Amino acid sequence: MYVKEGLTVMPIEFLFIFLIFLIGSFIQGVSGFGFGLFAMGFLPLMFTLKDSTLLVLSLTLFISLTIVFRIYRYIELKGFLVILCAALTGRVVSFFFLTSYGEMDILKKVLGFFLIGMVIYLLTKKKGEPSKLLLKPIFPITFGFVGGLIGGIFAVGGPFFVFYFLMIYKEKHRYNANLQTTFAVTSLFTMFLHGLNGDFDSTFLLYFAVGLVSVFVGANVGLRLFEKLPQEKIKLFAMCIVFLAAVNLLVFT
């Protein structure tokens, strides 16, 4: 999957991958997301888009479960069921997209513009109660479907869920618990679909094993810092990640 026939995997490649996953998982531990955004900015330099996405989603599942295990008491089923169902629908569509096409650079630029717009909205929005629009089903359905679709194709659908949960929950543990549960379920669903399609092999398991070590360390260190930071700083940190990722998508794709 990841190594061309006849080529030998060099130790420097494993070090490169280890560092990418370590930094990305630390970011996710601190802000609740960002692993996919960071990792997908580098992995496609070495692997195909499809292989990069599958590896990131597999490790996202592990990171999210690690975080959920620590803060599962704050999960609210009513808070994410609608957006989760929409996201799973988006993942089904993304499965066929990724399997059939693989590379769609124009969508990365569309995503970049959309993310910048969302950052501007969230940073300029006045504090207070969540908008009444968020209480209408169309909002979580739309964001859930688009987040599931983009996440299944590029492994960067997290911001769509982040924006929703940041505006719904003022308490950072509720925000993170519901966000990570959504990530875990959607990632597991996507891996199940690709597993049925035979998209994994022994080489994938090798890189996955390297990733497990780095994300375990990075996520736990990031979680410790998460406990010490106020909600507003977490929000600002998350928005900076999204903005930088959006600029990267617009400039380098």
XYZ file of N, CA and C in Angstrom:
759
model
N 0.819 -1.212 0.000
C 0.000 0.000 0.000
C 0.853 1.263 0.000
N 1.823 1.297 0.933
C 2.586 2.516 1.090
C 3.989 2.440 0.488
N 4.464 1.218 0.221
C 5.811 1.071 -0.292
C 5.757 0.468 -1.681
N 6.373 1.123 -2.611
C 6.371 0.600 -3.960
C 7.161 -0.694 -4.005
N 6.751 -1.572 -4.887
C 7.376 -2.872 -5.002
C 8.862 -2.721 -5.322
N 9.699 -3.441 -4.562
C 11.132 -3.427 -4.808
C 11.869 -2.363 -4.031
N 11.164 -1.463 -3.331
C 11.813 -0.405 -2.571
C 11.894 -0.773 -1.102
N 12.936 -0.302 -0.444
C 13.130 -0.578 0.977
C 12.744 0.651 1.788
N 12.036 0.444 2.867
C 11.633 1.551 3.727
C 12.834 1.998 4.553
N 13.200 3.267 4.483
C 14.349 3.793 5.200
C 13.945 4.262 6.592
N 14.856 4.129 7.567
C 14.564 4.574 8.940
C 14.147 6.034 9.004
N 14.712 6.885 8.119
C 14.371 8.306 8.139
C 12.903 8.517 7.845
N 12.306 7.639 7.050
C 10.886 7.749 6.742
C 10.045 7.487 7.981
N 10.451 6.492 8.761
C 9.720 6.192 9.990
C 9.839 7.345 10.982
N 11.035 7.970 11.053
C 11.227 9.104 11.948
C 10.351 10.271 11.517
N 10.291 10.507 10.225
C 9.458 11.580 9.666
C 8.000 11.352 10.032
N 7.513 10.147 9.838
C 6.124 9.804 10.143
C 5.856 9.893 11.637
N 6.810 9.424 12.436
C 6.656 9.478 13.891
C 6.484 10.919 14.369
N 7.308 11.823 13.861
C 7.241 13.227 14.280
C 5.945 13.886 13.829
N 5.494 13.573 12.622
C 4.238 14.134 12.125
C 3.082 13.744 13.039
N 3.005 12.460 13.365
C 1.916 11.962 14.199
C 2.042 12.446 15.641
N 3.269 12.602 16.122
C 3.478 13.087 17.488
C 2.960 14.513 17.634
N 3.343 15.386 16.706
C 2.908 16.783 16.763
C 1.404 16.889 16.526
N 0.898 16.153 15.545
C -0.529 16.202 15.248
C -1.392 15.724 16.397
N -0.987 14.648 17.062
C -1.774 14.132 18.187
C -1.693 15.051 19.394
N -0.560 15.740 19.564
C -0.435 16.723 20.640
C -1.425 17.869 20.408
N -1.497 18.332 19.175
C -2.437 19.403 18.816
C -3.870 18.971 19.108
N -4.200 17.723 18.757
C -5.556 17.226 18.998
C -5.837 17.101 20.490
N -4.838 16.699 21.252
C -5.030 16.587 22.696
C -5.302 17.933 23.339
N -4.662 18.989 22.825
C -4.827 20.331 23.385
C -6.136 20.973 22.959
N -6.464 20.881 21.670
C -7.602 21.628 21.136
C -8.842 20.785 20.875
N -8.698 19.453 20.885
C -9.826 18.584 20.600
C -9.846 18.119 19.147
N -9.031 18.726 18.296
C -8.946 18.328 16.895
C -7.618 18.840 16.337
N -7.384 18.591 15.049
C -6.193 19.121 14.401
C -5.220 18.061 13.932
N -5.400 16.816 14.388
C -4.494 15.748 13.974
C -4.521 15.557 12.460
N -5.727 15.424 11.915
C -5.857 15.219 10.481
C -5.386 16.418 9.686
N -5.715 17.624 10.139
C -5.313 18.834 9.435
C -3.796 18.933 9.340
N -3.126 18.615 10.436
C -1.667 18.699 10.455
C -1.032 17.574 9.638
N -1.472 16.350 9.916
C -0.864 15.192 9.250
C -1.076 15.204 7.742
N -2.271 15.621 7.306
C -2.573 15.623 5.870
C -1.854 16.744 5.130
N -1.216 17.619 5.867
C -0.392 18.641 5.231
C 0.974 18.096 4.837
N 1.329 16.895 5.336
C 2.646 16.335 5.086
C 2.629 14.929 4.475
N 1.720 14.075 4.942
C 1.704 12.692 4.468
C 1.563 12.543 2.957
N 0.724 13.360 2.292
C 0.603 13.215 0.835
C 1.902 13.477 0.080
N 2.917 14.035 0.760
C 4.216 14.218 0.123
C 4.908 12.870 -0.083
N 4.498 11.874 0.717
C 5.120 10.550 0.651
C 4.185 9.486 0.093
N 2.879 9.606 0.413
C 1.912 8.592 0.036
C 0.839 9.179 -0.886
N -0.007 8.314 -1.413
C -1.147 8.783 -2.187
C -2.171 9.395 -1.246
N -3.092 10.146 -1.804
C -4.136 10.760 -0.987
C -4.950 9.691 -0.266
N -5.299 8.638 -0.975
C -6.105 7.565 -0.384
C -5.381 6.903 0.777
N -4.100 6.557 0.588
C -3.340 5.895 1.641
C -3.151 6.812 2.845
N -2.890 8.084 2.583
C -2.716 9.058 3.661
C -3.999 9.189 4.478
N -5.134 9.280 3.786
C -6.425 9.420 4.455
C -6.731 8.222 5.331
N -6.522 7.021 4.820
C -6.831 5.817 5.586
C -5.946 5.703 6.825
N -4.678 6.056 6.689
C -3.779 5.988 7.837
C -4.167 7.001 8.907
N -4.488 8.216 8.476
C -4.875 9.272 9.425
C -6.187 8.914 10.131
N -7.163 8.411 9.381
C -8.448 8.056 9.986
C -8.297 6.911 10.982
N -7.431 5.969 10.689
C -7.197 4.848 11.603
C -6.611 5.333 12.922
N -5.661 6.249 12.840
C -5.030 6.772 14.048
C -5.941 7.778 14.762
N -6.781 8.468 13.994
C -7.768 9.360 14.609
C -8.698 8.564 15.514
N -9.080 7.384 15.069
C -9.933 6.512 15.878
C -9.260 6.203 17.205
N -7.986 5.880 17.174
C -7.251 5.552 18.400
C -7.137 6.764 19.321
N -6.794 7.929 18.746
C -6.660 9.146 19.550
C -7.988 9.507 20.214
N -9.049 9.477 19.437
C -10.366 9.854 19.956
C -10.814 8.929 21.072
N -10.589 7.635 20.902
C -10.958 6.685 21.952
C -10.134 6.911 23.215
N -8.869 7.280 23.038
C -8.008 7.580 24.187
C -8.559 8.757 24.983
N -9.000 9.799 24.270
C -9.534 10.988 24.931
C -10.910 10.701 25.535
N -11.761 9.988 24.796
C -13.103 9.657 25.286
C -13.017 8.855 26.581
N -12.065 7.953 26.656
C -11.890 7.140 27.866
C -11.634 8.004 29.090
N -11.012 9.169 28.866
C -10.690 10.064 29.982
C -11.862 10.961 30.370
N -12.749 11.306 29.418
C -13.800 12.294 29.704
C -15.185 11.809 29.268
N -15.397 10.510 29.268
C -16.666 9.955 28.782
C -17.871 10.418 29.589
N -17.653 10.861 30.833
C -18.772 11.291 31.690
C -19.490 12.521 31.138
N -18.847 13.251 30.250
C -19.421 14.493 29.726
C -20.155 14.304 28.398
N -20.253 13.071 27.930
C -20.945 12.806 26.670
C -22.447 13.043 26.823
N -23.040 13.749 25.858
C -24.481 13.978 25.831
C -25.019 13.473 24.494
N -25.758 12.391 24.536
C -26.245 11.769 23.311
C -27.074 12.725 22.461
N -27.923 13.510 23.106
C -28.774 14.433 22.360
C -27.955 15.501 21.650
N -26.740 15.737 22.142
C -25.920 16.799 21.576
C -25.280 16.448 20.248
N -25.165 15.145 19.946
C -24.463 14.817 18.712
C -25.141 13.760 17.839
N -26.279 13.253 18.236
C -26.920 12.199 17.447
C -27.306 12.660 16.041
N -27.881 13.858 15.921
C -28.304 14.356 14.611
C -27.105 14.592 13.709
N -26.090 15.273 14.233
C -24.920 15.572 13.420
C -24.150 14.291 13.106
N -24.195 13.309 14.002
C -23.516 12.038 13.774
C -24.168 11.258 12.636
N -25.483 11.185 12.635
C -26.201 10.475 11.564
C -25.909 11.105 10.207
N -25.879 12.442 10.173
C -25.575 13.141 8.921
C -24.137 12.868 8.503
N -23.229 12.812 9.479
C -21.822 12.569 9.180
C -21.607 11.166 8.615
N -22.304 10.180 9.149
C -22.187 8.810 8.650
C -22.681 8.707 7.211
N -23.732 9.463 6.900
C -24.221 9.508 5.516
C -23.148 10.088 4.601
N -22.497 11.149 5.072
C -21.418 11.754 4.308
C -20.255 10.799 4.116
N -19.978 9.970 5.117
C -18.879 9.007 5.005
C -19.174 7.934 3.958
N -20.428 7.552 3.815
C -20.793 6.577 2.785
C -20.504 7.152 1.398
N -20.916 8.409 1.185
C -20.677 9.068 -0.100
C -19.176 9.218 -0.345
N -18.428 9.594 0.704
C -16.984 9.799 0.562
C -16.263 8.497 0.235
N -16.779 7.385 0.727
C -16.172 6.085 0.437
C -16.153 5.830 -1.067
N -17.269 6.068 -1.731
C -17.332 5.854 -3.172
C -16.489 6.891 -3.923
N -16.463 8.120 -3.408
C -15.648 9.165 -4.022
C -14.170 8.800 -3.959
N -13.703 8.446 -2.766
C -12.290 8.154 -2.564
C -11.863 6.918 -3.336
N -12.736 5.926 -3.375
C -12.423 4.694 -4.086
C -12.361 4.913 -5.593
N -13.227 5.777 -6.103
C -13.323 5.974 -7.550
C -12.343 6.997 -8.109
N -12.062 8.065 -7.330
C -11.283 9.168 -7.889
C -9.927 9.382 -7.197
N -9.915 9.387 -5.865
C -8.636 9.501 -5.159
C -8.098 10.914 -5.052
N -7.912 11.602 -6.178
C -7.323 12.946 -6.171
C -8.331 13.973 -6.698
N -8.655 14.971 -5.861
C -9.571 16.041 -6.263
C -9.068 17.349 -5.673
N -7.997 17.900 -6.235
C -7.347 19.076 -5.675
C -8.255 20.303 -5.634
N -9.181 20.422 -6.563
C -10.056 21.589 -6.585
C -10.898 21.677 -5.324
N -11.270 20.515 -4.773
C -12.052 20.508 -3.540
C -11.240 21.024 -2.359
N -9.932 20.852 -2.405
C -9.092 21.358 -1.324
C -9.137 22.882 -1.279
N -9.158 23.509 -2.461
C -9.220 24.972 -2.497
C -10.591 25.469 -2.039
N -11.631 24.772 -2.438
C -12.984 25.123 -1.969
C -13.038 25.010 -0.455
N -12.469 23.943 0.064
C -12.433 23.745 1.507
C -11.652 24.863 2.192
N -10.538 25.273 1.582
C -9.724 26.334 2.161
C -10.496 27.632 2.314
N -11.215 28.046 1.267
C -12.022 29.265 1.336
C -13.123 29.144 2.390
N -13.752 27.970 2.446
C -14.843 27.761 3.399
C -14.339 27.844 4.834
N -13.185 27.250 5.099
C -12.627 27.257 6.458
C -12.253 28.663 6.905
N -11.679 29.434 5.995
C -11.328 30.815 6.341
C -12.582 31.608 6.685
N -13.646 31.395 5.921
C -14.906 32.069 6.210
C -15.458 31.685 7.573
N -15.318 30.413 7.927
C -15.816 29.955 9.228
C -14.993 30.545 10.376
N -13.690 30.663 10.170
C -12.826 31.252 11.193
C -13.215 32.703 11.437
N -13.407 33.456 10.362
C -13.792 34.865 10.490
C -15.118 34.993 11.226
N -16.088 34.135 10.898
C -17.396 34.191 11.555
C -17.270 33.912 13.046
N -16.529 32.853 13.393
C -16.461 32.449 14.793
C -15.695 33.453 15.642
N -14.637 34.056 15.075
C -13.835 35.012 15.829
C -14.525 36.365 15.978
N -15.435 36.695 15.066
C -16.137 37.983 15.142
C -17.509 37.868 15.793
N -17.953 36.628 16.039
C -19.262 36.416 16.642
C -19.238 36.863 18.105
N -20.239 37.628 18.509
C -20.325 38.101 19.880
C -20.632 36.955 20.821
N -20.104 37.082 22.042
C -20.355 36.050 23.039
C -21.822 36.062 23.453
N -22.280 34.946 23.913
C -23.668 34.854 24.361
C -24.216 33.479 24.124
N -25.514 33.364 24.122
C -26.149 32.064 23.897
C -25.989 31.650 22.442
N -25.954 30.341 22.184
C -25.831 29.863 20.809
C -26.950 30.412 19.939
N -26.640 30.668 18.698
C -27.632 31.183 17.766
C -28.820 30.234 17.674
N -30.023 30.808 17.490
C -31.219 29.976 17.357
C -31.132 29.069 16.123
N -30.309 29.498 15.162
C -30.143 28.690 13.962
C -29.580 27.316 14.295
N -28.729 27.259 15.334
C -28.112 25.991 15.723
C -29.129 24.999 16.248
N -30.284 25.495 16.690
C -31.311 24.617 17.239
C -32.153 23.982 16.138
N -32.039 24.487 14.925
C -32.786 23.929 13.815
C -32.023 22.748 13.216
N -32.695 21.655 12.894
C -32.032 20.444 12.388
C -31.164 20.669 11.152
N -31.509 21.660 10.313
C -30.772 21.858 9.076
C -29.312 22.182 9.339
N -29.025 22.843 10.466
C -27.640 23.237 10.752
C -26.764 22.020 11.050
N -27.079 21.179 12.048
C -26.239 20.005 12.294
C -26.260 19.002 11.147
N -27.376 18.921 10.422
C -27.445 17.997 9.283
C -26.466 18.429 8.190
N -26.467 19.721 7.873
C -25.589 20.235 6.827
C -24.122 20.098 7.219
N -23.790 20.561 8.432
C -22.400 20.493 8.875
C -21.951 19.049 9.066
N -22.849 18.206 9.530
C -22.501 16.803 9.723
C -22.212 16.109 8.411
N -23.070 16.333 7.413
C -22.879 15.686 6.114
C -21.601 16.170 5.436
N -21.409 17.493 5.403
C -20.217 18.040 4.759
C -18.962 17.604 5.504
N -19.014 17.640 6.838
C -17.859 17.199 7.628
C -17.548 15.737 7.405
N -18.593 14.905 7.320
C -18.394 13.488 7.056
C -17.830 13.250 5.669
N -18.331 14.008 4.687
C -17.868 13.871 3.303
C -16.406 14.282 3.167
N -16.070 15.484 3.640
C -14.706 15.988 3.542
C -13.756 15.147 4.395
N -14.226 14.729 5.569
C -13.393 13.914 6.443
C -13.084 12.561 5.834
N -14.042 11.988 5.131
C -13.839 10.693 4.512
C -12.938 10.745 3.299
N -12.863 11.908 2.652
C -12.036 12.062 1.453
C -10.637 12.564 1.787
N -10.575 13.635 2.607
C -9.297 14.268 2.899
C -8.838 14.120 4.347
N -9.661 13.493 5.203
C -9.340 13.327 6.625
C -9.189 14.669 7.336
N -9.870 15.713 6.854
C -9.799 17.031 7.484
C -11.206 17.589 7.726
N -12.141 16.725 8.027
C -13.512 17.173 8.253
C -13.764 17.679 9.659
N -12.758 17.583 10.523
C -12.910 17.976 11.915
C -13.432 19.381 12.170
N -12.951 20.402 11.434
C -13.406 21.771 11.702
C -14.913 21.959 11.652
N -15.600 21.203 10.803
C -17.051 21.339 10.710
C -17.727 20.929 12.025
N -17.196 19.895 12.646
C -17.736 19.446 13.930
C -17.266 20.353 15.061
N -16.027 20.835 14.943
C -15.482 21.733 15.957
C -16.313 23.001 16.061
N -16.623 23.613 14.933
C -17.412 24.840 14.948
C -18.770 24.599 15.597
N -19.386 23.489 15.268
C -20.708 23.194 15.813
C -20.656 23.022 17.330
N -19.745 22.191 17.811
C -19.692 21.909 19.243
C -19.154 23.091 20.052
N -18.279 23.898 19.451
C -17.807 25.097 20.145
C -18.951 26.077 20.393
N -19.873 26.155 19.446
C -20.987 27.089 19.580
C -22.119 26.520 20.432
N -22.170 25.201 20.547
C -23.209 24.554 21.353
C -22.839 24.501 22.829
N -21.565 24.182 23.105
C -21.132 23.983 24.484
C -20.164 25.069 24.938
N -20.436 25.644 26.092
C -19.534 26.604 26.698
C -18.500 25.900 27.573
N -18.858 24.735 28.086
C -17.968 23.976 28.971
C -17.041 23.105 28.124
N -15.743 23.235 28.334
C -14.774 22.621 27.432
C -14.796 21.098 27.451
N -15.127 20.484 28.581
C -15.144 19.026 28.633
C -16.323 18.450 27.841
N -17.457 19.126 27.870
C -18.613 18.666 27.088
C -18.317 18.821 25.596
N -17.695 19.933 25.251
C -17.298 20.156 23.860
C -16.384 19.025 23.386
N -15.359 18.729 24.169
C -14.363 17.748 23.747
C -14.917 16.324 23.747
N -15.710 15.972 24.747
C -16.245 14.611 24.848
C -17.160 14.283 23.677
N -18.062 15.197 23.345
C -18.984 14.957 22.229
C -18.259 15.009 20.888
N -17.267 15.886 20.779
C -16.486 15.978 19.555
C -15.706 14.691 19.305
N -15.015 14.193 20.326
C -14.202 12.988 20.173
C -15.057 11.747 19.928
N -16.228 11.693 20.527
C -17.124 10.558 20.288
C -17.577 10.546 18.834
N -17.865 11.721 18.300
C -18.240 11.826 16.882
C -17.096 11.381 15.993
N -15.880 11.833 16.300
C -14.705 11.420 15.531
C -14.527 9.903 15.564
N -14.668 9.317 16.764
C -14.431 7.885 16.927
C -15.421 7.057 16.111
N -16.699 7.404 16.196
C -17.733 6.627 15.502
C -17.582 6.756 13.986
N -17.351 7.979 13.493
C -17.229 8.170 12.043
C -15.966 7.501 11.495
N -14.876 7.567 12.246
C -13.633 6.934 11.797
C -13.784 5.418 11.764
N -14.416 4.854 12.791
C -14.636 3.415 12.838
C -15.506 2.969 11.671
N -16.520 3.746 11.364
C -17.424 3.419 10.259
C -16.677 3.426 8.927
N -15.824 4.435 8.724
C -15.055 4.535 7.488
C -14.073 3.380 7.353
N -13.399 3.032 8.445
C -12.448 1.925 8.405
C -13.165 0.611 8.107
N -14.367 0.466 8.604
C -15.155 -0.740 8.336
C -15.463 -0.860 6.845
N -15.868 0.247 6.225
C -16.192 0.243 4.803
C -14.972 -0.115 3.954
N -13.833 0.512 4.272
C -12.629 0.243 3.492
C -12.065 -1.144 3.783
N -12.306 -1.644 4.990
C -11.882 -3.000 5.303
C -12.633 -4.017 4.468
N -13.930 -3.797 4.321
C -14.735 -4.680 3.480
C -14.277 -4.630 2.022
N -13.741 -3.462 1.632
C -13.305 -3.289 0.257
C -11.882 -3.813 0.025
N -11.229 -4.281 1.088
C -9.882 -4.817 0.956
C -8.812 -3.778 0.733
N -8.939 -2.601 1.359
C -7.993 -1.513 1.138
C -6.808 -1.512 2.102
N -6.694 -2.518 2.962
C -5.600 -2.576 3.922
C -4.709 -3.777 3.645
N -3.411 -3.641 3.936
C -2.490 -4.756 3.782
C -1.456 -4.717 4.902
N -0.462 -5.582 4.823
C 0.526 -5.697 5.899
C 1.381 -4.439 6.047
N 1.634 -3.750 4.944
C 2.429 -2.523 5.002
C 1.695 -1.433 5.770
N 0.387 -1.380 5.573
C -0.428 -0.423 6.322
C -0.264 -0.658 7.823
N -0.298 -1.914 8.240
C -0.164 -2.256 9.656
C 1.187 -1.822 10.216
N 2.221 -1.853 9.391
C 3.549 -1.439 9.829
C 3.568 0.050 10.171
N 3.042 0.866 9.276
C 2.991 2.301 9.531
C 2.011 2.640 10.654
N 0.943 1.886 10.736
C -0.029 2.104 11.796
C 0.604 1.851 13.159
N 1.440 0.819 13.258
C 2.108 0.500 14.514
C 3.039 1.634 14.947
N 3.763 2.204 13.979
C 4.634 3.343 14.279
C 3.799 4.521 14.762
N 2.675 4.724 14.112
C 1.798 5.837 14.480
C 1.189 5.682 15.860
N 0.864 4.461 16.248
C 0.235 4.233 17.549
C 1.110 4.733 18.695
N 2.389 4.472 18.598
C 3.303 4.894 19.660
C 3.330 6.408 19.781
N 3.470 7.081 18.644
C 3.586 8.541 18.666
C 2.287 9.222 19.095
N 1.137 8.722 18.627
C -0.122 9.385 18.977
C -0.496 9.130 20.432
N -0.080 8.004 20.981
C -0.357 7.742 22.401
C 0.372 8.758 23.275
N 1.623 9.019 22.949
C 2.413 9.982 23.705
C 1.889 11.397 23.481
N 1.700 11.775 22.223
C 1.279 13.131 21.907
C -0.084 13.485 22.453
N -1.048 12.575 22.335
C -2.410 12.850 22.803
C -2.465 13.017 24.309
N -1.745 12.189 25.043
C -1.777 12.272 26.498
C -1.082 13.527 27.022
N 0.017 13.920 26.406
C 0.684 15.164 26.792
C -0.212 16.362 26.479
N -0.857 16.325 25.315
C -1.759 17.404 24.934
C -2.955 17.513 25.868
N -3.475 16.370 26.320
C -4.620 16.371 27.235
C -4.279 17.022 28.570
N -3.075 16.832 29.037
C -2.662 17.447 30.303
C -2.662 18.965 30.182
N -2.224 19.465 29.030
C -2.247 20.916 28.815
C -3.679 21.407 28.638
N -4.526 20.583 28.009
C -5.934 20.924 27.813
C -6.620 21.214 29.145
N -6.296 20.448 30.160
C -6.921 20.612 31.474
C -6.568 21.952 32.106
N -5.454 22.537 31.711
C -4.984 23.769 32.337
C -5.413 25.022 31.576
N -5.895 24.852 30.345
C -6.243 26.008 29.523
C -7.727 26.359 29.621
N -8.075 27.656 29.639
C -9.477 28.076 29.606
C -10.083 27.864 28.230
N -11.420 27.818 28.154
C -12.126 27.551 26.911
C -11.763 28.534 25.800
N -11.643 29.820 26.141
C -11.382 30.832 25.119
C -10.025 30.642 24.449
N -9.027 30.243 25.239
C -7.706 30.020 24.665
C -7.703 28.768 23.789
N -8.458 27.763 24.211
C -8.573 26.548 23.404
C -9.240 26.881 22.077
N -10.287 27.716 22.157
C -11.006 28.133 20.954
C -10.081 28.899 20.007
N -9.296 29.838 20.546
C -8.394 30.636 19.724
C -7.316 29.763 19.098
N -6.782 28.825 19.873
C -5.764 27.914 19.375
C -6.307 27.068 18.229
N -7.529 26.584 18.413
C -8.158 25.764 17.384
C -8.391 26.559 16.104
N -8.838 27.815 16.254
C -9.095 28.640 15.078
C -7.813 28.960 14.314
N -6.711 29.134 15.024
C -5.431 29.391 14.371
C -5.001 28.187 13.539
N -5.234 26.995 14.069
C -4.896 25.769 13.338
C -5.705 25.690 12.041
N -7.006 25.962 12.156
C -7.880 25.906 10.983
C -7.432 26.927 9.940
N -7.119 28.143 10.377
C -6.723 29.195 9.447
C -5.443 28.835 8.711
N -4.446 28.346 9.433
C -3.179 27.967 8.818
C -3.366 26.802 7.843
N -4.229 25.866 8.226
C -4.505 24.730 7.347
C -5.196 25.198 6.072
N -6.121 26.159 6.201
C -6.836 26.693 5.041
C -5.872 27.393 4.087
N -4.963 28.187 4.635
C -3.967 28.886 3.806
C -3.078 27.872 3.090
N -2.713 26.805 3.802
C -1.893 25.756 3.204
C -2.614 25.107 2.022
N -3.923 24.863 2.186
C -4.705 24.254 1.124
C -4.786 25.156 -0.110
N -4.905 26.458 0.122
C -5.052 27.404 -0.990
C -3.723 27.649 -1.713
N -2.634 27.636 -0.984
C -1.331 27.996 -1.565
C -0.619 26.801 -2.193
N -0.697 25.651 -1.532
C 0.124 24.528 -1.952
C -0.619 23.405 -2.663
N -1.902 23.613 -3.007
C -2.616 22.576 -3.751
C -3.132 23.135 -5.080
